[in-house]
């Protein structure tokens, strides 16, 4: 199957730019609608809508027969998925959507570290270790931007930390999928586990924390939930899986790193979020580090090409 996968072409590039734009605006939509519907409720509603759509797709295409062999890994992956979006929802009430967009996408770094210890074939190479050091240095520098005299309560710093922890939860979800029978299950079933467990867990947390009633059905709230539930969690995720079956994952992952750039841009333009020099410099380091970790082979090929031309 992998032999039939091809390098990215113009068609794939256009789709990836569209996906990155959708993923980048996701955090901005959550924060934009927060006054009308609690972020936790948004996360629960989007997961519920998407779970229903994915379940209908599985009924049509098949895949339920593997539930008996995959439910344990599915429950764990779903719990981590719910934790990720709980951290995003709570973190967005403390920090900016721009910050959350960058810190959330540290997930590949934590995935690479986990795989290094899980699978001998996934040992990190020197260029990847350099990327990890660069990413963590960038996180430290970006965090420094939230420790100004005007923000002594540390709200932004705590929100940024939740963004990093959300990235850790995302990375852990990938490790569970790779290390369990979910790796052999249909992508739709794996996605369903995450959505349905996340929906139940987030709805329960919203009820226990008194956020269940924080819902006002304004056009902003409805459009945000529908966008997240249909466009982000259903259409974009399935499109991503479709691309992974046809194109080389290493090539696609390079383009996915523009997602935080869209997130930062939309946060500034649509929400008027300020950016400190610390954060800008730190974010650049984080993105460069993630690129070295997740696209190490692509980077090496480009370096060899440049050195060969000289």
PDB file of C-alpha atoms in Angstrom:
ATOM      1  CA  UNK A   1       0.000   0.000   0.000  1.00  0.00           C
ATOM      2  CA  UNK A   2       2.772   2.427   0.921  1.00  0.00           C
ATOM      3  CA  UNK A   3       4.530   1.778  -2.393  1.00  0.00           C
ATOM      4  CA  UNK A   4       1.588   3.240  -4.245  1.00  0.00           C
ATOM      5  CA  UNK A   5       1.675   6.499  -2.347  1.00  0.00           C
ATOM      6  CA  UNK A   6       3.008   9.429  -4.325  1.00  0.00           C
ATOM      7  CA  UNK A   7       4.699  12.707  -3.633  1.00  0.00           C
ATOM      8  CA  UNK A   8       2.498  15.730  -3.131  1.00  0.00           C
ATOM      9  CA  UNK A   9       1.315  17.527  -6.249  1.00  0.00           C
ATOM     10  CA  UNK A  10      -0.512  20.804  -6.867  1.00  0.00           C
ATOM     11  CA  UNK A  11      -3.867  19.203  -6.092  1.00  0.00           C
ATOM     12  CA  UNK A  12      -2.665  17.895  -2.721  1.00  0.00           C
ATOM     13  CA  UNK A  13      -1.022  21.225  -1.914  1.00  0.00           C
ATOM     14  CA  UNK A  14      -4.267  23.115  -2.497  1.00  0.00           C
ATOM     15  CA  UNK A  15      -6.208  20.720  -0.286  1.00  0.00           C
ATOM     16  CA  UNK A  16      -3.568  20.941   2.465  1.00  0.00           C
ATOM     17  CA  UNK A  17      -3.663  24.734   2.434  1.00  0.00           C
ATOM     18  CA  UNK A  18      -7.442  24.562   2.782  1.00  0.00           C
ATOM     19  CA  UNK A  19      -7.193  22.069   5.657  1.00  0.00           C
ATOM     20  CA  UNK A  20      -4.584  24.152   7.452  1.00  0.00           C
ATOM     21  CA  UNK A  21      -6.776  27.218   7.097  1.00  0.00           C
ATOM     22  CA  UNK A  22      -9.714  25.319   8.628  1.00  0.00           C
ATOM     23  CA  UNK A  23      -7.606  23.950  11.491  1.00  0.00           C
ATOM     24  CA  UNK A  24      -5.967  27.323  12.066  1.00  0.00           C
ATOM     25  CA  UNK A  25      -9.247  29.182  12.514  1.00  0.00           C
ATOM     26  CA  UNK A  26     -10.658  26.531  14.857  1.00  0.00           C
ATOM     27  CA  UNK A  27      -9.313  28.063  18.095  1.00  0.00           C
ATOM     28  CA  UNK A  28     -10.385  31.524  16.941  1.00  0.00           C
ATOM     29  CA  UNK A  29     -13.964  30.316  16.416  1.00  0.00           C
ATOM     30  CA  UNK A  30     -14.068  28.777  19.913  1.00  0.00           C
ATOM     31  CA  UNK A  31     -12.866  31.981  21.544  1.00  0.00           C
ATOM     32  CA  UNK A  32     -15.130  34.137  19.378  1.00  0.00           C
ATOM     33  CA  UNK A  33     -18.244  32.218  20.481  1.00  0.00           C
ATOM     34  CA  UNK A  34     -17.183  31.815  24.129  1.00  0.00           C
ATOM     35  CA  UNK A  35     -19.433  34.644  25.444  1.00  0.00           C
ATOM     36  CA  UNK A  36     -22.483  32.821  24.036  1.00  0.00           C
ATOM     37  CA  UNK A  37     -21.546  29.191  24.642  1.00  0.00           C
ATOM     38  CA  UNK A  38     -18.936  27.857  27.057  1.00  0.00           C
ATOM     39  CA  UNK A  39     -15.868  26.444  25.279  1.00  0.00           C
ATOM     40  CA  UNK A  40     -16.362  23.073  27.004  1.00  0.00           C
ATOM     41  CA  UNK A  41     -19.923  22.957  25.695  1.00  0.00           C
ATOM     42  CA  UNK A  42     -18.652  23.834  22.230  1.00  0.00           C
ATOM     43  CA  UNK A  43     -16.175  20.949  22.405  1.00  0.00           C
ATOM     44  CA  UNK A  44     -18.889  18.546  23.605  1.00  0.00           C
ATOM     45  CA  UNK A  45     -21.388  19.637  20.951  1.00  0.00           C
ATOM     46  CA  UNK A  46     -18.885  19.418  18.101  1.00  0.00           C
ATOM     47  CA  UNK A  47     -17.837  15.942  19.216  1.00  0.00           C
ATOM     48  CA  UNK A  48     -21.468  14.795  19.447  1.00  0.00           C
ATOM     49  CA  UNK A  49     -22.371  16.108  15.994  1.00  0.00           C
ATOM     50  CA  UNK A  50     -19.261  14.574  14.416  1.00  0.00           C
ATOM     51  CA  UNK A  51     -19.710  11.247  16.232  1.00  0.00           C
ATOM     52  CA  UNK A  52     -23.211  10.943  14.774  1.00  0.00           C
ATOM     53  CA  UNK A  53     -21.992  11.692  11.252  1.00  0.00           C
ATOM     54  CA  UNK A  54     -19.062   9.265  11.530  1.00  0.00           C
ATOM     55  CA  UNK A  55     -21.349   6.549  12.945  1.00  0.00           C
ATOM     56  CA  UNK A  56     -23.629   6.914   9.923  1.00  0.00           C
ATOM     57  CA  UNK A  57     -20.603   6.676   7.638  1.00  0.00           C
ATOM     58  CA  UNK A  58     -19.442   3.474   9.371  1.00  0.00           C
ATOM     59  CA  UNK A  59     -22.922   1.994   9.010  1.00  0.00           C
ATOM     60  CA  UNK A  60     -22.716   2.700   5.293  1.00  0.00           C
ATOM     61  CA  UNK A  61     -19.127   1.578   4.671  1.00  0.00           C
ATOM     62  CA  UNK A  62     -18.681  -0.997   7.447  1.00  0.00           C
ATOM     63  CA  UNK A  63     -16.173  -1.235  10.283  1.00  0.00           C
ATOM     64  CA  UNK A  64     -18.224  -2.058  13.361  1.00  0.00           C
ATOM     65  CA  UNK A  65     -16.990  -5.694  13.279  1.00  0.00           C
ATOM     66  CA  UNK A  66     -13.621  -4.576  14.700  1.00  0.00           C
ATOM     67  CA  UNK A  67     -15.092  -3.031  17.854  1.00  0.00           C
ATOM     68  CA  UNK A  68     -14.534  -6.220  19.875  1.00  0.00           C
ATOM     69  CA  UNK A  69     -10.778  -6.150  19.263  1.00  0.00           C
ATOM     70  CA  UNK A  70     -10.218  -2.410  19.541  1.00  0.00           C
ATOM     71  CA  UNK A  71     -12.529  -1.047  22.239  1.00  0.00           C
ATOM     72  CA  UNK A  72      -9.872  -0.875  24.979  1.00  0.00           C
ATOM     73  CA  UNK A  73      -7.513   1.218  22.906  1.00  0.00           C
ATOM     74  CA  UNK A  74     -10.492   3.172  21.632  1.00  0.00           C
ATOM     75  CA  UNK A  75     -11.617   4.148  25.130  1.00  0.00           C
ATOM     76  CA  UNK A  76      -8.105   5.291  26.061  1.00  0.00           C
ATOM     77  CA  UNK A  77      -7.673   7.251  22.822  1.00  0.00           C
ATOM     78  CA  UNK A  78     -11.098   8.812  23.352  1.00  0.00           C
ATOM     79  CA  UNK A  79     -10.263   9.814  26.926  1.00  0.00           C
ATOM     80  CA  UNK A  80      -7.051  11.495  25.761  1.00  0.00           C
ATOM     81  CA  UNK A  81      -8.942  13.208  22.933  1.00  0.00           C
ATOM     82  CA  UNK A  82     -11.468  14.552  25.427  1.00  0.00           C
ATOM     83  CA  UNK A  83      -8.663  15.717  27.726  1.00  0.00           C
ATOM     84  CA  UNK A  84      -7.028  17.522  24.821  1.00  0.00           C
ATOM     85  CA  UNK A  85     -10.153  19.514  24.040  1.00  0.00           C
ATOM     86  CA  UNK A  86     -10.893  20.148  27.709  1.00  0.00           C
ATOM     87  CA  UNK A  87      -7.446  21.741  28.021  1.00  0.00           C
ATOM     88  CA  UNK A  88      -8.018  23.737  24.823  1.00  0.00           C
ATOM     89  CA  UNK A  89     -11.427  24.933  26.016  1.00  0.00           C
ATOM     90  CA  UNK A  90     -10.220  25.962  29.464  1.00  0.00           C
ATOM     91  CA  UNK A  91      -6.947  27.351  28.166  1.00  0.00           C
ATOM     92  CA  UNK A  92      -8.671  29.626  25.665  1.00  0.00           C
ATOM     93  CA  UNK A  93     -10.399  31.381  28.559  1.00  0.00           C
ATOM     94  CA  UNK A  94      -6.979  32.353  29.910  1.00  0.00           C
ATOM     95  CA  UNK A  95      -4.772  32.893  26.878  1.00  0.00           C
ATOM     96  CA  UNK A  96      -5.136  34.027  23.277  1.00  0.00           C
ATOM     97  CA  UNK A  97      -6.175  31.885  20.325  1.00  0.00           C
ATOM     98  CA  UNK A  98      -2.839  32.742  18.683  1.00  0.00           C
ATOM     99  CA  UNK A  99      -0.893  31.317  21.618  1.00  0.00           C
ATOM    100  CA  UNK A 100      -3.096  28.217  21.757  1.00  0.00           C
ATOM    101  CA  UNK A 101      -2.607  27.583  18.030  1.00  0.00           C
ATOM    102  CA  UNK A 102       1.166  27.455  18.399  1.00  0.00           C
ATOM    103  CA  UNK A 103       1.402  25.504  21.659  1.00  0.00           C
ATOM    104  CA  UNK A 104      -1.178  22.910  20.594  1.00  0.00           C
ATOM    105  CA  UNK A 105       0.912  22.007  17.569  1.00  0.00           C
ATOM    106  CA  UNK A 106       3.825  20.913  19.738  1.00  0.00           C
ATOM    107  CA  UNK A 107       2.064  17.513  19.611  1.00  0.00           C
ATOM    108  CA  UNK A 108       4.485  16.009  17.010  1.00  0.00           C
ATOM    109  CA  UNK A 109       7.381  16.659  19.392  1.00  0.00           C
ATOM    110  CA  UNK A 110       5.762  14.634  22.182  1.00  0.00           C
ATOM    111  CA  UNK A 111       4.740  11.923  19.716  1.00  0.00           C
ATOM    112  CA  UNK A 112       8.310  11.617  18.452  1.00  0.00           C
ATOM    113  CA  UNK A 113       9.674  11.405  22.008  1.00  0.00           C
ATOM    114  CA  UNK A 114       7.179   8.692  22.905  1.00  0.00           C
ATOM    115  CA  UNK A 115       7.860   6.659  19.774  1.00  0.00           C
ATOM    116  CA  UNK A 116      11.595   6.911  20.450  1.00  0.00           C
ATOM    117  CA  UNK A 117      11.132   4.837  23.603  1.00  0.00           C
ATOM    118  CA  UNK A 118       8.306   2.629  22.272  1.00  0.00           C
ATOM    119  CA  UNK A 119       9.616   1.434  18.922  1.00  0.00           C
ATOM    120  CA  UNK A 120      13.252   0.717  17.946  1.00  0.00           C
ATOM    121  CA  UNK A 121      12.418   1.697  14.362  1.00  0.00           C
ATOM    122  CA  UNK A 122      11.376   5.174  15.512  1.00  0.00           C
ATOM    123  CA  UNK A 123      14.623   6.203  17.217  1.00  0.00           C
ATOM    124  CA  UNK A 124      15.281   9.921  16.971  1.00  0.00           C
ATOM    125  CA  UNK A 125      18.124  11.058  14.743  1.00  0.00           C
ATOM    126  CA  UNK A 126      20.493  13.951  15.554  1.00  0.00           C
ATOM    127  CA  UNK A 127      18.561  16.463  13.446  1.00  0.00           C
ATOM    128  CA  UNK A 128      15.354  15.509  15.273  1.00  0.00           C
ATOM    129  CA  UNK A 129      16.978  15.909  18.690  1.00  0.00           C
ATOM    130  CA  UNK A 130      18.062  19.362  17.559  1.00  0.00           C
ATOM    131  CA  UNK A 131      14.456  20.078  16.614  1.00  0.00           C
ATOM    132  CA  UNK A 132      13.204  18.975  20.046  1.00  0.00           C
ATOM    133  CA  UNK A 133      15.705  21.208  21.817  1.00  0.00           C
ATOM    134  CA  UNK A 134      14.763  24.095  19.540  1.00  0.00           C
ATOM    135  CA  UNK A 135      11.023  23.547  20.153  1.00  0.00           C
ATOM    136  CA  UNK A 136      11.373  23.456  23.937  1.00  0.00           C
ATOM    137  CA  UNK A 137      13.628  26.512  23.872  1.00  0.00           C
ATOM    138  CA  UNK A 138      10.968  28.281  21.826  1.00  0.00           C
ATOM    139  CA  UNK A 139       8.288  27.308  24.360  1.00  0.00           C
ATOM    140  CA  UNK A 140      10.389  28.774  27.166  1.00  0.00           C
ATOM    141  CA  UNK A 141      10.947  32.021  25.265  1.00  0.00           C
ATOM    142  CA  UNK A 142       7.270  32.294  24.295  1.00  0.00           C
ATOM    143  CA  UNK A 143       6.242  31.660  27.918  1.00  0.00           C
ATOM    144  CA  UNK A 144       8.406  34.590  28.967  1.00  0.00           C
ATOM    145  CA  UNK A 145       6.084  36.861  27.009  1.00  0.00           C
ATOM    146  CA  UNK A 146       3.273  36.022  29.446  1.00  0.00           C
ATOM    147  CA  UNK A 147       5.205  37.009  32.558  1.00  0.00           C
ATOM    148  CA  UNK A 148       5.011  40.776  32.353  1.00  0.00           C
ATOM    149  CA  UNK A 149       4.262  43.143  35.204  1.00  0.00           C
ATOM    150  CA  UNK A 150       0.826  43.710  33.713  1.00  0.00           C
ATOM    151  CA  UNK A 151      -0.095  40.043  34.084  1.00  0.00           C
ATOM    152  CA  UNK A 152       1.081  39.067  37.547  1.00  0.00           C
ATOM    153  CA  UNK A 153      -1.813  36.659  38.105  1.00  0.00           C
ATOM    154  CA  UNK A 154      -0.227  34.357  35.508  1.00  0.00           C
ATOM    155  CA  UNK A 155      -3.507  33.745  33.649  1.00  0.00           C
ATOM    156  CA  UNK A 156      -1.892  33.819  30.228  1.00  0.00           C
ATOM    157  CA  UNK A 157       0.995  31.684  31.450  1.00  0.00           C
ATOM    158  CA  UNK A 158      -1.446  29.075  32.790  1.00  0.00           C
ATOM    159  CA  UNK A 159      -3.432  29.144  29.537  1.00  0.00           C
ATOM    160  CA  UNK A 160      -0.226  28.690  27.534  1.00  0.00           C
ATOM    161  CA  UNK A 161       0.713  25.741  29.756  1.00  0.00           C
ATOM    162  CA  UNK A 162      -2.686  24.202  29.057  1.00  0.00           C
ATOM    163  CA  UNK A 163      -1.954  24.583  25.347  1.00  0.00           C
ATOM    164  CA  UNK A 164       1.285  22.630  25.746  1.00  0.00           C
ATOM    165  CA  UNK A 165      -0.515  19.981  27.827  1.00  0.00           C
ATOM    166  CA  UNK A 166      -3.175  19.746  25.110  1.00  0.00           C
ATOM    167  CA  UNK A 167      -0.343  19.087  22.664  1.00  0.00           C
ATOM    168  CA  UNK A 168       0.945  16.382  25.012  1.00  0.00           C
ATOM    169  CA  UNK A 169      -2.532  14.781  25.130  1.00  0.00           C
ATOM    170  CA  UNK A 170      -2.727  14.887  21.330  1.00  0.00           C
ATOM    171  CA  UNK A 171       0.698  13.283  21.088  1.00  0.00           C
ATOM    172  CA  UNK A 172      -0.307  10.605  23.615  1.00  0.00           C
ATOM    173  CA  UNK A 173      -3.432   9.868  21.556  1.00  0.00           C
ATOM    174  CA  UNK A 174      -1.231   9.182  18.533  1.00  0.00           C
ATOM    175  CA  UNK A 175       0.940   6.859  20.620  1.00  0.00           C
ATOM    176  CA  UNK A 176      -2.111   4.905  21.766  1.00  0.00           C
ATOM    177  CA  UNK A 177      -3.298   4.519  18.182  1.00  0.00           C
ATOM    178  CA  UNK A 178       0.157   3.416  17.003  1.00  0.00           C
ATOM    179  CA  UNK A 179       0.701   1.017  19.901  1.00  0.00           C
ATOM    180  CA  UNK A 180      -2.705  -0.691  19.968  1.00  0.00           C
ATOM    181  CA  UNK A 181      -4.943  -2.603  17.582  1.00  0.00           C
ATOM    182  CA  UNK A 182      -6.361   0.725  16.484  1.00  0.00           C
ATOM    183  CA  UNK A 183      -3.402   0.935  14.112  1.00  0.00           C
ATOM    184  CA  UNK A 184      -5.086  -1.790  12.035  1.00  0.00           C
ATOM    185  CA  UNK A 185      -8.643  -0.471  12.392  1.00  0.00           C
ATOM    186  CA  UNK A 186     -10.416   1.743   9.847  1.00  0.00           C
ATOM    187  CA  UNK A 187      -9.718   5.433  10.338  1.00  0.00           C
ATOM    188  CA  UNK A 188     -13.443   6.063  10.714  1.00  0.00           C
ATOM    189  CA  UNK A 189     -13.678   3.706  13.701  1.00  0.00           C
ATOM    190  CA  UNK A 190     -10.639   5.269  15.379  1.00  0.00           C
ATOM    191  CA  UNK A 191     -12.146   8.712  14.868  1.00  0.00           C
ATOM    192  CA  UNK A 192     -15.525   7.545  16.209  1.00  0.00           C
ATOM    193  CA  UNK A 193     -13.962   6.296  19.453  1.00  0.00           C
ATOM    194  CA  UNK A 194     -12.329   9.657  20.040  1.00  0.00           C
ATOM    195  CA  UNK A 195     -15.460  11.633  19.242  1.00  0.00           C
ATOM    196  CA  UNK A 196     -17.997   9.605  21.240  1.00  0.00           C
ATOM    197  CA  UNK A 197     -15.839   9.222  24.362  1.00  0.00           C
ATOM    198  CA  UNK A 198     -14.880  12.888  24.141  1.00  0.00           C
ATOM    199  CA  UNK A 199     -18.533  13.867  23.804  1.00  0.00           C
ATOM    200  CA  UNK A 200     -19.652  11.916  26.891  1.00  0.00           C
ATOM    201  CA  UNK A 201     -16.697  13.044  28.991  1.00  0.00           C
ATOM    202  CA  UNK A 202     -16.901  16.715  28.052  1.00  0.00           C
ATOM    203  CA  UNK A 203     -20.671  16.800  28.548  1.00  0.00           C
ATOM    204  CA  UNK A 204     -20.245  15.280  32.012  1.00  0.00           C
ATOM    205  CA  UNK A 205     -17.562  17.827  32.921  1.00  0.00           C
ATOM    206  CA  UNK A 206     -19.768  20.670  31.667  1.00  0.00           C
ATOM    207  CA  UNK A 207     -22.603  19.409  33.882  1.00  0.00           C
ATOM    208  CA  UNK A 208     -20.383  19.020  36.967  1.00  0.00           C
ATOM    209  CA  UNK A 209     -18.844  22.491  36.558  1.00  0.00           C
ATOM    210  CA  UNK A 210     -22.120  24.287  35.934  1.00  0.00           C
ATOM    211  CA  UNK A 211     -21.339  25.129  32.310  1.00  0.00           C
ATOM    212  CA  UNK A 212     -24.187  23.067  30.895  1.00  0.00           C
ATOM    213  CA  UNK A 213     -26.535  26.038  31.041  1.00  0.00           C
ATOM    214  CA  UNK A 214     -24.050  28.504  29.553  1.00  0.00           C
ATOM    215  CA  UNK A 215     -25.602  28.256  26.099  1.00  0.00           C
ATOM    216  CA  UNK A 216     -27.237  31.078  24.156  1.00  0.00           C
ATOM    217  CA  UNK A 217     -28.237  30.112  20.625  1.00  0.00           C
ATOM    218  CA  UNK A 218     -26.945  33.186  18.848  1.00  0.00           C
ATOM    219  CA  UNK A 219     -25.854  33.081  15.188  1.00  0.00           C
ATOM    220  CA  UNK A 220     -22.230  33.187  16.362  1.00  0.00           C
ATOM    221  CA  UNK A 221     -22.682  30.236  18.742  1.00  0.00           C
ATOM    222  CA  UNK A 222     -24.579  28.088  16.246  1.00  0.00           C
ATOM    223  CA  UNK A 223     -22.189  28.806  13.379  1.00  0.00           C
ATOM    224  CA  UNK A 224     -19.163  28.054  15.578  1.00  0.00           C
ATOM    225  CA  UNK A 225     -20.501  24.673  16.745  1.00  0.00           C
ATOM    226  CA  UNK A 226     -21.669  23.640  13.263  1.00  0.00           C
ATOM    227  CA  UNK A 227     -18.369  24.696  11.725  1.00  0.00           C
ATOM    228  CA  UNK A 228     -16.402  22.712  14.278  1.00  0.00           C
ATOM    229  CA  UNK A 229     -18.689  19.687  14.201  1.00  0.00           C
ATOM    230  CA  UNK A 230     -19.232  19.334  10.452  1.00  0.00           C
ATOM    231  CA  UNK A 231     -16.339  21.094   8.724  1.00  0.00           C
ATOM    232  CA  UNK A 232     -13.491  20.511  11.216  1.00  0.00           C
ATOM    233  CA  UNK A 233     -14.207  17.231  13.012  1.00  0.00           C
ATOM    234  CA  UNK A 234     -15.916  15.434  10.127  1.00  0.00           C
ATOM    235  CA  UNK A 235     -15.010  16.758   6.677  1.00  0.00           C
ATOM    236  CA  UNK A 236     -11.452  17.946   7.343  1.00  0.00           C
ATOM    237  CA  UNK A 237     -10.396  14.904   9.403  1.00  0.00           C
ATOM    238  CA  UNK A 238     -11.707  12.428   6.832  1.00  0.00           C
ATOM    239  CA  UNK A 239     -10.088  14.445   4.042  1.00  0.00           C
ATOM    240  CA  UNK A 240      -6.780  14.245   5.926  1.00  0.00           C
ATOM    241  CA  UNK A 241      -7.096  10.458   6.225  1.00  0.00           C
ATOM    242  CA  UNK A 242      -7.932  10.290   2.504  1.00  0.00           C
ATOM    243  CA  UNK A 243      -4.768  12.235   1.678  1.00  0.00           C
ATOM    244  CA  UNK A 244      -2.645   9.963   3.899  1.00  0.00           C
ATOM    245  CA  UNK A 245      -3.756   6.953   1.862  1.00  0.00           C
ATOM    246  CA  UNK A 246      -2.662   8.536  -1.422  1.00  0.00           C
ATOM    247  CA  UNK A 247       0.345  10.720  -0.633  1.00  0.00           C
ATOM    248  CA  UNK A 248       3.537  10.359   1.395  1.00  0.00           C
ATOM    249  CA  UNK A 249       2.882  11.325   5.022  1.00  0.00           C
ATOM    250  CA  UNK A 250       6.292  13.003   5.354  1.00  0.00           C
ATOM    251  CA  UNK A 251       5.463  15.364   2.492  1.00  0.00           C
ATOM    252  CA  UNK A 252       2.009  16.184   3.830  1.00  0.00           C
ATOM    253  CA  UNK A 253       3.305  16.864   7.343  1.00  0.00           C
ATOM    254  CA  UNK A 254       5.529  19.645   6.044  1.00  0.00           C
ATOM    255  CA  UNK A 255       2.528  21.595   4.799  1.00  0.00           C
ATOM    256  CA  UNK A 256       0.571  21.032   8.036  1.00  0.00           C
ATOM    257  CA  UNK A 257       3.014  23.273   9.898  1.00  0.00           C
ATOM    258  CA  UNK A 258       1.430  26.350   8.363  1.00  0.00           C
ATOM    259  CA  UNK A 259      -1.649  25.696  10.530  1.00  0.00           C
ATOM    260  CA  UNK A 260      -0.313  27.665  13.540  1.00  0.00           C
ATOM    261  CA  UNK A 261       0.560  30.527  11.207  1.00  0.00           C
ATOM    262  CA  UNK A 262      -3.088  30.708  10.121  1.00  0.00           C
ATOM    263  CA  UNK A 263      -4.149  30.502  13.773  1.00  0.00           C
ATOM    264  CA  UNK A 264      -1.924  33.401  14.768  1.00  0.00           C
ATOM    265  CA  UNK A 265      -2.994  35.461  11.743  1.00  0.00           C
ATOM    266  CA  UNK A 266      -6.724  34.953  12.360  1.00  0.00           C
ATOM    267  CA  UNK A 267      -6.277  35.647  16.068  1.00  0.00           C
ATOM    268  CA  UNK A 268      -4.671  38.997  15.308  1.00  0.00           C
ATOM    269  CA  UNK A 269      -6.977  40.021  12.458  1.00  0.00           C
ATOM    270  CA  UNK A 270     -10.348  38.760  13.758  1.00  0.00           C
ATOM    271  CA  UNK A 271      -9.914  39.029  17.533  1.00  0.00           C
ATOM    272  CA  UNK A 272      -7.383  41.847  17.698  1.00  0.00           C
ATOM    273  CA  UNK A 273      -4.992  39.792  19.827  1.00  0.00           C
ATOM    274  CA  UNK A 274      -1.625  41.440  20.586  1.00  0.00           C
ATOM    275  CA  UNK A 275       1.663  39.667  19.953  1.00  0.00           C
ATOM    276  CA  UNK A 276       4.805  40.192  22.030  1.00  0.00           C
ATOM    277  CA  UNK A 277       8.287  39.921  20.572  1.00  0.00           C
ATOM    278  CA  UNK A 278       8.984  37.052  22.977  1.00  0.00           C
ATOM    279  CA  UNK A 279       6.074  35.082  21.604  1.00  0.00           C
ATOM    280  CA  UNK A 280       6.896  35.776  17.958  1.00  0.00           C
ATOM    281  CA  UNK A 281      10.515  34.675  18.386  1.00  0.00           C
ATOM    282  CA  UNK A 282       9.525  31.686  20.500  1.00  0.00           C
ATOM    283  CA  UNK A 283       6.820  30.636  18.042  1.00  0.00           C
ATOM    284  CA  UNK A 284       9.309  30.691  15.159  1.00  0.00           C
ATOM    285  CA  UNK A 285      11.648  28.449  17.167  1.00  0.00           C
ATOM    286  CA  UNK A 286       8.789  26.078  17.989  1.00  0.00           C
ATOM    287  CA  UNK A 287       7.703  25.792  14.344  1.00  0.00           C
ATOM    288  CA  UNK A 288      11.269  25.243  13.147  1.00  0.00           C
ATOM    289  CA  UNK A 289      11.760  22.601  15.824  1.00  0.00           C
ATOM    290  CA  UNK A 290       8.543  20.788  14.881  1.00  0.00           C
ATOM    291  CA  UNK A 291       9.612  20.834  11.228  1.00  0.00           C
ATOM    292  CA  UNK A 292      12.960  19.217  12.089  1.00  0.00           C
ATOM    293  CA  UNK A 293      11.252  16.559  14.206  1.00  0.00           C
ATOM    294  CA  UNK A 294       8.376  15.572  11.908  1.00  0.00           C
ATOM    295  CA  UNK A 295       9.910  16.253   8.497  1.00  0.00           C
ATOM    296  CA  UNK A 296      13.504  15.262   9.182  1.00  0.00           C
ATOM    297  CA  UNK A 297      13.880  13.245   5.992  1.00  0.00           C
ATOM    298  CA  UNK A 298      12.383  16.028   3.882  1.00  0.00           C
ATOM    299  CA  UNK A 299      14.746  18.563   5.523  1.00  0.00           C
ATOM    300  CA  UNK A 300      17.761  16.321   4.891  1.00  0.00           C
ATOM    301  CA  UNK A 301      16.829  15.949   1.230  1.00  0.00           C
ATOM    302  CA  UNK A 302      16.490  19.711   0.880  1.00  0.00           C
ATOM    303  CA  UNK A 303      19.837  20.300   2.590  1.00  0.00           C
ATOM    304  CA  UNK A 304      21.548  17.762   0.364  1.00  0.00           C
ATOM    305  CA  UNK A 305      19.970  19.369  -2.689  1.00  0.00           C
ATOM    306  CA  UNK A 306      21.187  22.821  -1.664  1.00  0.00           C
ATOM    307  CA  UNK A 307      24.680  21.599  -0.826  1.00  0.00           C
ATOM    308  CA  UNK A 308      24.804  19.648  -4.089  1.00  0.00           C
ATOM    309  CA  UNK A 309      23.933  22.725  -6.101  1.00  0.00           C
ATOM    310  CA  UNK A 310      26.856  24.560  -4.529  1.00  0.00           C
TER     311      UNK A 310
END
